[in-house]
PDB file of C-alpha atoms in Angstrom:
ATOM      1  CA  UNK A   1       4.924   9.779  19.766  1.00  0.00           C
ATOM      2  CA  UNK A   2       5.473  12.450  17.789  1.00  0.00           C
ATOM      3  CA  UNK A   3       8.421  11.872  19.066  1.00  0.00           C
ATOM      4  CA  UNK A   4       8.998   8.998  18.418  1.00  0.00           C
ATOM      5  CA  UNK A   5       8.303   9.377  15.107  1.00  0.00           C
ATOM      6  CA  UNK A   6      10.718  12.236  14.042  1.00  0.00           C
ATOM      7  CA  UNK A   7      13.550  10.077  16.046  1.00  0.00           C
ATOM      8  CA  UNK A   8      12.553   7.155  13.635  1.00  0.00           C
ATOM      9  CA  UNK A   9      12.345   9.814  10.024  1.00  0.00           C
ATOM     10  CA  UNK A  10      15.960  11.392  11.237  1.00  0.00           C
ATOM     11  CA  UNK A  11      17.810   8.149  11.320  1.00  0.00           C
ATOM     12  CA  UNK A  12      15.951   7.462   8.194  1.00  0.00           C
ATOM     13  CA  UNK A  13      17.129  10.467   6.429  1.00  0.00           C
ATOM     14  CA  UNK A  14      20.911   9.688   7.861  1.00  0.00           C
ATOM     15  CA  UNK A  15      20.869   6.183   6.330  1.00  0.00           C
ATOM     16  CA  UNK A  16      20.862   7.022   3.268  1.00  0.00           C
ATOM     17  CA  UNK A  17      18.126   4.298   2.495  1.00  0.00           C
ATOM     18  CA  UNK A  18      16.249   6.658   0.556  1.00  0.00           C
ATOM     19  CA  UNK A  19      18.974   8.160  -1.380  1.00  0.00           C
ATOM     20  CA  UNK A  20      20.189   4.985  -2.720  1.00  0.00           C
ATOM     21  CA  UNK A  21      16.816   3.378  -3.568  1.00  0.00           C
ATOM     22  CA  UNK A  22      15.803   6.751  -5.512  1.00  0.00           C
ATOM     23  CA  UNK A  23      19.402   6.428  -7.351  1.00  0.00           C
ATOM     24  CA  UNK A  24      18.889   2.387  -8.144  1.00  0.00           C
ATOM     25  CA  UNK A  25      15.095   3.177  -9.686  1.00  0.00           C
ATOM     26  CA  UNK A  26      16.587   6.316 -11.818  1.00  0.00           C
ATOM     27  CA  UNK A  27      19.072   3.948 -12.936  1.00  0.00           C
ATOM     28  CA  UNK A  28      16.930   0.731 -13.845  1.00  0.00           C
ATOM     29  CA  UNK A  29      14.470   3.388 -15.397  1.00  0.00           C
ATOM     30  CA  UNK A  30      16.572   4.885 -17.442  1.00  0.00           C
ATOM     31  CA  UNK A  31      17.789   1.446 -18.974  1.00  0.00           C
ATOM     32  CA  UNK A  32      14.539   0.302 -19.233  1.00  0.00           C
ATOM     33  CA  UNK A  33      14.216   2.837 -21.233  1.00  0.00           C
ATOM     34  CA  UNK A  34      16.384   2.818 -23.731  1.00  0.00           C
ATOM     35  CA  UNK A  35      14.920  -0.635 -24.383  1.00  0.00           C
ATOM     36  CA  UNK A  36      11.509   0.744 -24.924  1.00  0.00           C
ATOM     37  CA  UNK A  37      12.440   3.493 -26.902  1.00  0.00           C
ATOM     38  CA  UNK A  38      11.452   1.526 -30.000  1.00  0.00           C
ATOM     39  CA  UNK A  39       8.226  -0.440 -29.239  1.00  0.00           C
ATOM     40  CA  UNK A  40       5.447   1.226 -30.219  1.00  0.00           C
ATOM     41  CA  UNK A  41       2.144   0.760 -28.567  1.00  0.00           C
ATOM     42  CA  UNK A  42       0.488  -2.090 -29.767  1.00  0.00           C
ATOM     43  CA  UNK A  43      -1.341  -4.865 -28.508  1.00  0.00           C
ATOM     44  CA  UNK A  44      -2.171  -3.745 -25.630  1.00  0.00           C
ATOM     45  CA  UNK A  45       1.863  -2.467 -25.017  1.00  0.00           C
ATOM     46  CA  UNK A  46       2.166   0.720 -23.056  1.00  0.00           C
ATOM     47  CA  UNK A  47       6.069   1.121 -22.573  1.00  0.00           C
ATOM     48  CA  UNK A  48       4.985   4.488 -20.032  1.00  0.00           C
ATOM     49  CA  UNK A  49       3.231   1.823 -18.012  1.00  0.00           C
ATOM     50  CA  UNK A  50       5.162  -1.121 -17.689  1.00  0.00           C
ATOM     51  CA  UNK A  51       8.294   1.244 -16.403  1.00  0.00           C
ATOM     52  CA  UNK A  52       6.785   2.119 -14.167  1.00  0.00           C
ATOM     53  CA  UNK A  53       4.871  -1.327 -13.121  1.00  0.00           C
ATOM     54  CA  UNK A  54       8.871  -2.220 -12.897  1.00  0.00           C
ATOM     55  CA  UNK A  55       9.694   0.116 -10.899  1.00  0.00           C
ATOM     56  CA  UNK A  56       6.558  -1.121  -8.435  1.00  0.00           C
ATOM     57  CA  UNK A  57       8.352  -4.333  -8.316  1.00  0.00           C
ATOM     58  CA  UNK A  58      11.342  -2.368  -7.141  1.00  0.00           C
ATOM     59  CA  UNK A  59       9.684  -0.528  -4.610  1.00  0.00           C
ATOM     60  CA  UNK A  60       8.104  -3.586  -3.175  1.00  0.00           C
ATOM     61  CA  UNK A  61      11.339  -5.157  -2.818  1.00  0.00           C
ATOM     62  CA  UNK A  62      12.554  -2.324  -1.079  1.00  0.00           C
ATOM     63  CA  UNK A  63      10.209  -2.476   1.207  1.00  0.00           C
ATOM     64  CA  UNK A  64      11.021  -5.511   2.148  1.00  0.00           C
ATOM     65  CA  UNK A  65      14.792  -4.734   2.588  1.00  0.00           C
ATOM     66  CA  UNK A  66      13.334  -1.969   4.914  1.00  0.00           C
ATOM     67  CA  UNK A  67      11.083  -4.127   7.093  1.00  0.00           C
ATOM     68  CA  UNK A  68      12.739  -6.666   7.272  1.00  0.00           C
ATOM     69  CA  UNK A  69      15.326  -4.777   9.088  1.00  0.00           C
ATOM     70  CA  UNK A  70      13.706  -1.876  11.133  1.00  0.00           C
ATOM     71  CA  UNK A  71      12.605  -4.228  14.558  1.00  0.00           C
ATOM     72  CA  UNK A  72      15.776  -5.435  13.987  1.00  0.00           C
ATOM     73  CA  UNK A  73      17.908  -2.777  14.056  1.00  0.00           C
ATOM     74  CA  UNK A  74      16.984  -1.099  17.606  1.00  0.00           C
ATOM     75  CA  UNK A  75      18.282  -3.783  19.247  1.00  0.00           C
ATOM     76  CA  UNK A  76      21.210  -5.413  16.887  1.00  0.00           C
ATOM     77  CA  UNK A  77      22.850  -1.487  17.821  1.00  0.00           C
ATOM     78  CA  UNK A  78      21.337  -1.449  21.096  1.00  0.00           C
ATOM     79  CA  UNK A  79      19.667   1.703  21.154  1.00  0.00           C
ATOM     80  CA  UNK A  80      17.191  -0.020  21.869  1.00  0.00           C
ATOM     81  CA  UNK A  81      17.503   0.353  25.306  1.00  0.00           C
ATOM     82  CA  UNK A  82      17.729   4.319  25.359  1.00  0.00           C
ATOM     83  CA  UNK A  83      14.165   4.089  24.220  1.00  0.00           C
ATOM     84  CA  UNK A  84      13.050   1.681  27.184  1.00  0.00           C
ATOM     85  CA  UNK A  85      15.234   4.161  29.016  1.00  0.00           C
ATOM     86  CA  UNK A  86      12.890   7.419  28.038  1.00  0.00           C
ATOM     87  CA  UNK A  87       9.468   4.789  28.729  1.00  0.00           C
ATOM     88  CA  UNK A  88       8.001   4.117  25.457  1.00  0.00           C
ATOM     89  CA  UNK A  89       5.589   2.209  25.445  1.00  0.00           C
ATOM     90  CA  UNK A  90       7.086  -1.037  22.865  1.00  0.00           C
ATOM     91  CA  UNK A  91       3.221  -0.490  21.664  1.00  0.00           C
ATOM     92  CA  UNK A  92       4.406   3.297  20.426  1.00  0.00           C
ATOM     93  CA  UNK A  93       7.061   2.286  19.277  1.00  0.00           C
ATOM     94  CA  UNK A  94       6.201  -0.500  17.085  1.00  0.00           C
ATOM     95  CA  UNK A  95       4.027   2.390  16.047  1.00  0.00           C
ATOM     96  CA  UNK A  96       5.892   4.893  14.680  1.00  0.00           C
ATOM     97  CA  UNK A  97       8.126   2.405  12.970  1.00  0.00           C
ATOM     98  CA  UNK A  98       4.666   1.170  10.799  1.00  0.00           C
ATOM     99  CA  UNK A  99       4.425   4.569  10.056  1.00  0.00           C
ATOM    100  CA  UNK A 100       7.985   5.546   9.165  1.00  0.00           C
ATOM    101  CA  UNK A 101       7.279   2.205   6.549  1.00  0.00           C
ATOM    102  CA  UNK A 102       4.103   3.697   5.465  1.00  0.00           C
ATOM    103  CA  UNK A 103       5.791   7.128   4.687  1.00  0.00           C
ATOM    104  CA  UNK A 104       8.391   5.143   3.262  1.00  0.00           C
ATOM    105  CA  UNK A 105       5.888   3.590   0.502  1.00  0.00           C
ATOM    106  CA  UNK A 106       4.747   6.535  -0.747  1.00  0.00           C
ATOM    107  CA  UNK A 107       8.477   8.246  -0.996  1.00  0.00           C
ATOM    108  CA  UNK A 108       8.985   4.978  -3.189  1.00  0.00           C
ATOM    109  CA  UNK A 109       5.374   5.554  -5.225  1.00  0.00           C
ATOM    110  CA  UNK A 110       6.764   8.912  -5.607  1.00  0.00           C
ATOM    111  CA  UNK A 111      10.222   8.372  -7.345  1.00  0.00           C
ATOM    112  CA  UNK A 112       8.617   5.457  -9.778  1.00  0.00           C
ATOM    113  CA  UNK A 113       6.900   7.980 -11.012  1.00  0.00           C
ATOM    114  CA  UNK A 114       8.967  10.649 -11.296  1.00  0.00           C
ATOM    115  CA  UNK A 115      12.161   7.945 -12.753  1.00  0.00           C
ATOM    116  CA  UNK A 116       9.488   6.543 -15.441  1.00  0.00           C
ATOM    117  CA  UNK A 117       8.354  10.519 -16.392  1.00  0.00           C
ATOM    118  CA  UNK A 118      12.367  11.037 -16.908  1.00  0.00           C
ATOM    119  CA  UNK A 119      13.229   7.933 -18.874  1.00  0.00           C
ATOM    120  CA  UNK A 120      10.138   8.638 -20.449  1.00  0.00           C
ATOM    121  CA  UNK A 121      10.737  12.230 -21.745  1.00  0.00           C
ATOM    122  CA  UNK A 122      15.151  11.469 -21.985  1.00  0.00           C
ATOM    123  CA  UNK A 123      14.527   8.245 -25.046  1.00  0.00           C
ATOM    124  CA  UNK A 124      11.013   9.507 -25.662  1.00  0.00           C
ATOM    125  CA  UNK A 125       8.942   6.640 -25.213  1.00  0.00           C
ATOM    126  CA  UNK A 126       5.581   6.608 -26.161  1.00  0.00           C
ATOM    127  CA  UNK A 127       2.550   5.041 -24.388  1.00  0.00           C
ATOM    128  CA  UNK A 128       0.322   8.046 -22.380  1.00  0.00           C
ATOM    129  CA  UNK A 129       0.073   7.736 -18.297  1.00  0.00           C
ATOM    130  CA  UNK A 130      -3.686   6.034 -17.732  1.00  0.00           C
ATOM    131  CA  UNK A 131      -4.477   7.658 -13.765  1.00  0.00           C
ATOM    132  CA  UNK A 132      -6.764   4.273 -14.038  1.00  0.00           C
ATOM    133  CA  UNK A 133      -4.712   1.834 -14.647  1.00  0.00           C
ATOM    134  CA  UNK A 134      -2.100   3.263 -11.742  1.00  0.00           C
ATOM    135  CA  UNK A 135      -4.649   3.521  -9.462  1.00  0.00           C
ATOM    136  CA  UNK A 136      -6.227   0.140  -9.521  1.00  0.00           C
ATOM    137  CA  UNK A 137      -1.976  -0.757  -9.939  1.00  0.00           C
ATOM    138  CA  UNK A 138      -1.751   1.500  -6.418  1.00  0.00           C
ATOM    139  CA  UNK A 139      -4.767  -0.342  -4.851  1.00  0.00           C
ATOM    140  CA  UNK A 140      -3.952  -3.764  -5.164  1.00  0.00           C
ATOM    141  CA  UNK A 141      -0.093  -3.225  -4.221  1.00  0.00           C
ATOM    142  CA  UNK A 142      -1.507  -1.087  -1.173  1.00  0.00           C
ATOM    143  CA  UNK A 143      -3.485  -4.530  -0.007  1.00  0.00           C
ATOM    144  CA  UNK A 144      -1.165  -6.674  -1.266  1.00  0.00           C
ATOM    145  CA  UNK A 145       2.578  -4.930   1.031  1.00  0.00           C
ATOM    146  CA  UNK A 146      -0.113  -4.715   3.853  1.00  0.00           C
ATOM    147  CA  UNK A 147       0.141  -8.520   3.751  1.00  0.00           C
ATOM    148  CA  UNK A 148       3.218  -9.056   3.010  1.00  0.00           C
ATOM    149  CA  UNK A 149       5.116  -6.931   4.833  1.00  0.00           C
ATOM    150  CA  UNK A 150       3.074  -7.625   8.545  1.00  0.00           C
ATOM    151  CA  UNK A 151       4.539 -11.239   7.194  1.00  0.00           C
ATOM    152  CA  UNK A 152       7.938  -9.589   7.237  1.00  0.00           C
ATOM    153  CA  UNK A 153       7.884  -8.051  10.473  1.00  0.00           C
ATOM    154  CA  UNK A 154       6.995 -11.418  12.517  1.00  0.00           C
ATOM    155  CA  UNK A 155       9.053 -13.384  10.699  1.00  0.00           C
ATOM    156  CA  UNK A 156      12.189 -10.600  10.827  1.00  0.00           C
ATOM    157  CA  UNK A 157      10.994  -9.825  15.118  1.00  0.00           C
ATOM    158  CA  UNK A 158      12.883 -13.218  15.559  1.00  0.00           C
ATOM    159  CA  UNK A 159      16.398 -12.680  15.059  1.00  0.00           C
ATOM    160  CA  UNK A 160      18.233 -10.208  16.909  1.00  0.00           C
ATOM    161  CA  UNK A 161      21.148 -10.011  13.711  1.00  0.00           C
ATOM    162  CA  UNK A 162      20.219  -6.776  11.414  1.00  0.00           C
ATOM    163  CA  UNK A 163      21.864  -8.832   9.000  1.00  0.00           C
ATOM    164  CA  UNK A 164      20.105 -11.922   8.671  1.00  0.00           C
ATOM    165  CA  UNK A 165      17.014 -11.091   9.465  1.00  0.00           C
ATOM    166  CA  UNK A 166      17.197  -8.754   6.553  1.00  0.00           C
ATOM    167  CA  UNK A 167      18.643 -11.885   4.823  1.00  0.00           C
ATOM    168  CA  UNK A 168      15.551 -13.800   5.571  1.00  0.00           C
ATOM    169  CA  UNK A 169      13.128 -11.395   4.664  1.00  0.00           C
ATOM    170  CA  UNK A 170      14.516 -11.297   1.044  1.00  0.00           C
ATOM    171  CA  UNK A 171      14.347 -14.886   0.734  1.00  0.00           C
ATOM    172  CA  UNK A 172      11.182 -15.827   1.796  1.00  0.00           C
ATOM    173  CA  UNK A 173       9.870 -12.695  -1.084  1.00  0.00           C
ATOM    174  CA  UNK A 174      11.867 -14.680  -3.289  1.00  0.00           C
ATOM    175  CA  UNK A 175       9.967 -17.596  -2.665  1.00  0.00           C
ATOM    176  CA  UNK A 176       7.034 -16.665  -2.465  1.00  0.00           C
ATOM    177  CA  UNK A 177       5.640 -17.171  -5.830  1.00  0.00           C
ATOM    178  CA  UNK A 178       7.283 -21.312  -5.575  1.00  0.00           C
ATOM    179  CA  UNK A 179       5.374 -21.477  -2.295  1.00  0.00           C
ATOM    180  CA  UNK A 180       2.597 -20.431  -3.951  1.00  0.00           C
ATOM    181  CA  UNK A 181       2.855 -22.337  -6.682  1.00  0.00           C
ATOM    182  CA  UNK A 182       3.071 -25.634  -4.459  1.00  0.00           C
ATOM    183  CA  UNK A 183      -0.049 -24.159  -2.712  1.00  0.00           C
ATOM    184  CA  UNK A 184      -2.488 -23.555  -5.472  1.00  0.00           C
ATOM    185  CA  UNK A 185      -2.108 -27.899  -6.689  1.00  0.00           C
ATOM    186  CA  UNK A 186      -3.687 -28.648  -3.292  1.00  0.00           C
ATOM    187  CA  UNK A 187      -6.410 -25.144  -3.544  1.00  0.00           C
ATOM    188  CA  UNK A 188      -7.291 -27.436  -6.612  1.00  0.00           C
ATOM    189  CA  UNK A 189      -9.016 -30.399  -4.301  1.00  0.00           C
ATOM    190  CA  UNK A 190      -8.967 -29.017  -1.507  1.00  0.00           C
ATOM    191  CA  UNK A 191     -11.181 -25.446  -1.553  1.00  0.00           C
ATOM    192  CA  UNK A 192     -10.771 -24.802   2.233  1.00  0.00           C
ATOM    193  CA  UNK A 193      -7.083 -24.090   1.897  1.00  0.00           C
ATOM    194  CA  UNK A 194      -7.434 -21.285  -0.521  1.00  0.00           C
ATOM    195  CA  UNK A 195      -7.926 -19.569   2.855  1.00  0.00           C
ATOM    196  CA  UNK A 196      -4.386 -19.738   4.360  1.00  0.00           C
ATOM    197  CA  UNK A 197      -2.188 -15.948   3.587  1.00  0.00           C
ATOM    198  CA  UNK A 198       0.110 -17.646   1.176  1.00  0.00           C
ATOM    199  CA  UNK A 199      -3.094 -17.541  -1.474  1.00  0.00           C
ATOM    200  CA  UNK A 200      -4.016 -14.384   0.136  1.00  0.00           C
ATOM    201  CA  UNK A 201      -1.099 -13.002  -1.453  1.00  0.00           C
ATOM    202  CA  UNK A 202      -2.504 -12.655  -5.186  1.00  0.00           C
ATOM    203  CA  UNK A 203      -4.729 -10.083  -3.985  1.00  0.00           C
ATOM    204  CA  UNK A 204      -2.758  -7.234  -6.139  1.00  0.00           C
ATOM    205  CA  UNK A 205      -2.987  -9.942  -9.259  1.00  0.00           C
ATOM    206  CA  UNK A 206      -6.776 -10.050  -8.452  1.00  0.00           C
ATOM    207  CA  UNK A 207      -7.450  -6.632  -8.236  1.00  0.00           C
ATOM    208  CA  UNK A 208      -5.334  -5.773 -11.805  1.00  0.00           C
ATOM    209  CA  UNK A 209      -6.563  -8.937 -13.688  1.00  0.00           C
ATOM    210  CA  UNK A 210      -9.451  -9.483 -12.097  1.00  0.00           C
ATOM    211  CA  UNK A 211     -11.399 -13.589 -13.221  1.00  0.00           C
ATOM    212  CA  UNK A 212      -8.704 -14.598 -15.006  1.00  0.00           C
ATOM    213  CA  UNK A 213      -6.868 -14.892 -11.200  1.00  0.00           C
ATOM    214  CA  UNK A 214      -9.704 -15.394  -9.203  1.00  0.00           C
ATOM    215  CA  UNK A 215      -9.668 -18.880 -11.396  1.00  0.00           C
ATOM    216  CA  UNK A 216      -6.338 -19.794  -9.376  1.00  0.00           C
ATOM    217  CA  UNK A 217      -7.406 -18.416  -6.457  1.00  0.00           C
ATOM    218  CA  UNK A 218     -10.494 -19.872  -5.736  1.00  0.00           C
ATOM    219  CA  UNK A 219     -11.691 -16.741  -3.944  1.00  0.00           C
ATOM    220  CA  UNK A 220     -14.170 -13.525  -5.429  1.00  0.00           C
ATOM    221  CA  UNK A 221     -12.400  -9.740  -5.552  1.00  0.00           C
ATOM    222  CA  UNK A 222     -13.709  -9.575  -2.007  1.00  0.00           C
ATOM    223  CA  UNK A 223     -12.615 -11.990  -0.513  1.00  0.00           C
ATOM    224  CA  UNK A 224      -9.351 -11.177  -0.765  1.00  0.00           C
ATOM    225  CA  UNK A 225      -9.087  -8.180  -0.190  1.00  0.00           C
ATOM    226  CA  UNK A 226     -11.616  -8.506   2.883  1.00  0.00           C
ATOM    227  CA  UNK A 227      -9.406 -11.794   3.753  1.00  0.00           C
ATOM    228  CA  UNK A 228      -5.571  -9.828   2.904  1.00  0.00           C
ATOM    229  CA  UNK A 229      -6.466  -6.776   5.763  1.00  0.00           C
ATOM    230  CA  UNK A 230      -7.891  -9.704   8.655  1.00  0.00           C
ATOM    231  CA  UNK A 231      -4.735 -11.763   7.539  1.00  0.00           C
ATOM    232  CA  UNK A 232      -2.433  -8.824   7.986  1.00  0.00           C
ATOM    233  CA  UNK A 233      -4.243  -7.395  11.169  1.00  0.00           C
ATOM    234  CA  UNK A 234      -3.787 -10.655  12.148  1.00  0.00           C
ATOM    235  CA  UNK A 235       0.107 -10.710  11.907  1.00  0.00           C
ATOM    236  CA  UNK A 236       0.181  -7.291  12.735  1.00  0.00           C
ATOM    237  CA  UNK A 237      -0.895  -8.000  16.739  1.00  0.00           C
ATOM    238  CA  UNK A 238       0.677 -11.184  16.711  1.00  0.00           C
ATOM    239  CA  UNK A 239       4.174  -9.019  15.782  1.00  0.00           C
ATOM    240  CA  UNK A 240       3.263  -6.746  18.713  1.00  0.00           C
ATOM    241  CA  UNK A 241       3.434  -9.348  20.562  1.00  0.00           C
ATOM    242  CA  UNK A 242       5.958 -10.971  20.702  1.00  0.00           C
ATOM    243  CA  UNK A 243       7.689  -7.987  20.362  1.00  0.00           C
ATOM    244  CA  UNK A 244       6.538  -6.904  23.481  1.00  0.00           C
ATOM    245  CA  UNK A 245       7.672  -9.996  24.900  1.00  0.00           C
ATOM    246  CA  UNK A 246      11.790  -9.313  23.436  1.00  0.00           C
ATOM    247  CA  UNK A 247      14.655  -9.414  25.978  1.00  0.00           C
ATOM    248  CA  UNK A 248      16.276  -6.305  25.398  1.00  0.00           C
TER     249      UNK A 248
END
């Protein structure tokens, strides 16, 4: 298992994913910091925390792109034959990739904080870091990504082409708001629809904004948090079944 994890991390270090997205987030932070430099802290607007929120959104997109290809790339490049030849179980291979996603998530969070701090210092942004706000944001984001990425992994696992899997993952991520808005209309009249997995993707907003979002999801905070974990686990189990049956 440790061998698989080391191999995955080695591939990512040489794949330059972390460098490209790190540079992109820093550039966006500098651009937004320049735009926010004249803003004052009033009406609940905190330039520093707003910048951090933008970076978290970029991190979510980066992880969707990353997760969309992490299972497919071995099949696309035929390196999966090497893994199977060494008699690694598919379950362990999948776990090593999930561990790598977690590592990349932690890395992107660190980059988000560092990039926001650099932008804030260079352009002397007003406002301060709010630790409780950051923790609340990260708690909601973690639950959201657990469910979202489990869905992305399942969808991308269907394809053999790395490019197609990534494109489908990004399109799915972009279309979620529209899909969610449509489902919301049905939820108003049919309460059972609120238990669909798409509705649980609102978990990050409900954790952060509370009762305001509850009106739309029709779920309590505990329900949406537990539901996100249950649905995410279900999708990961299905992903394992599909991955275990894939032909080389």
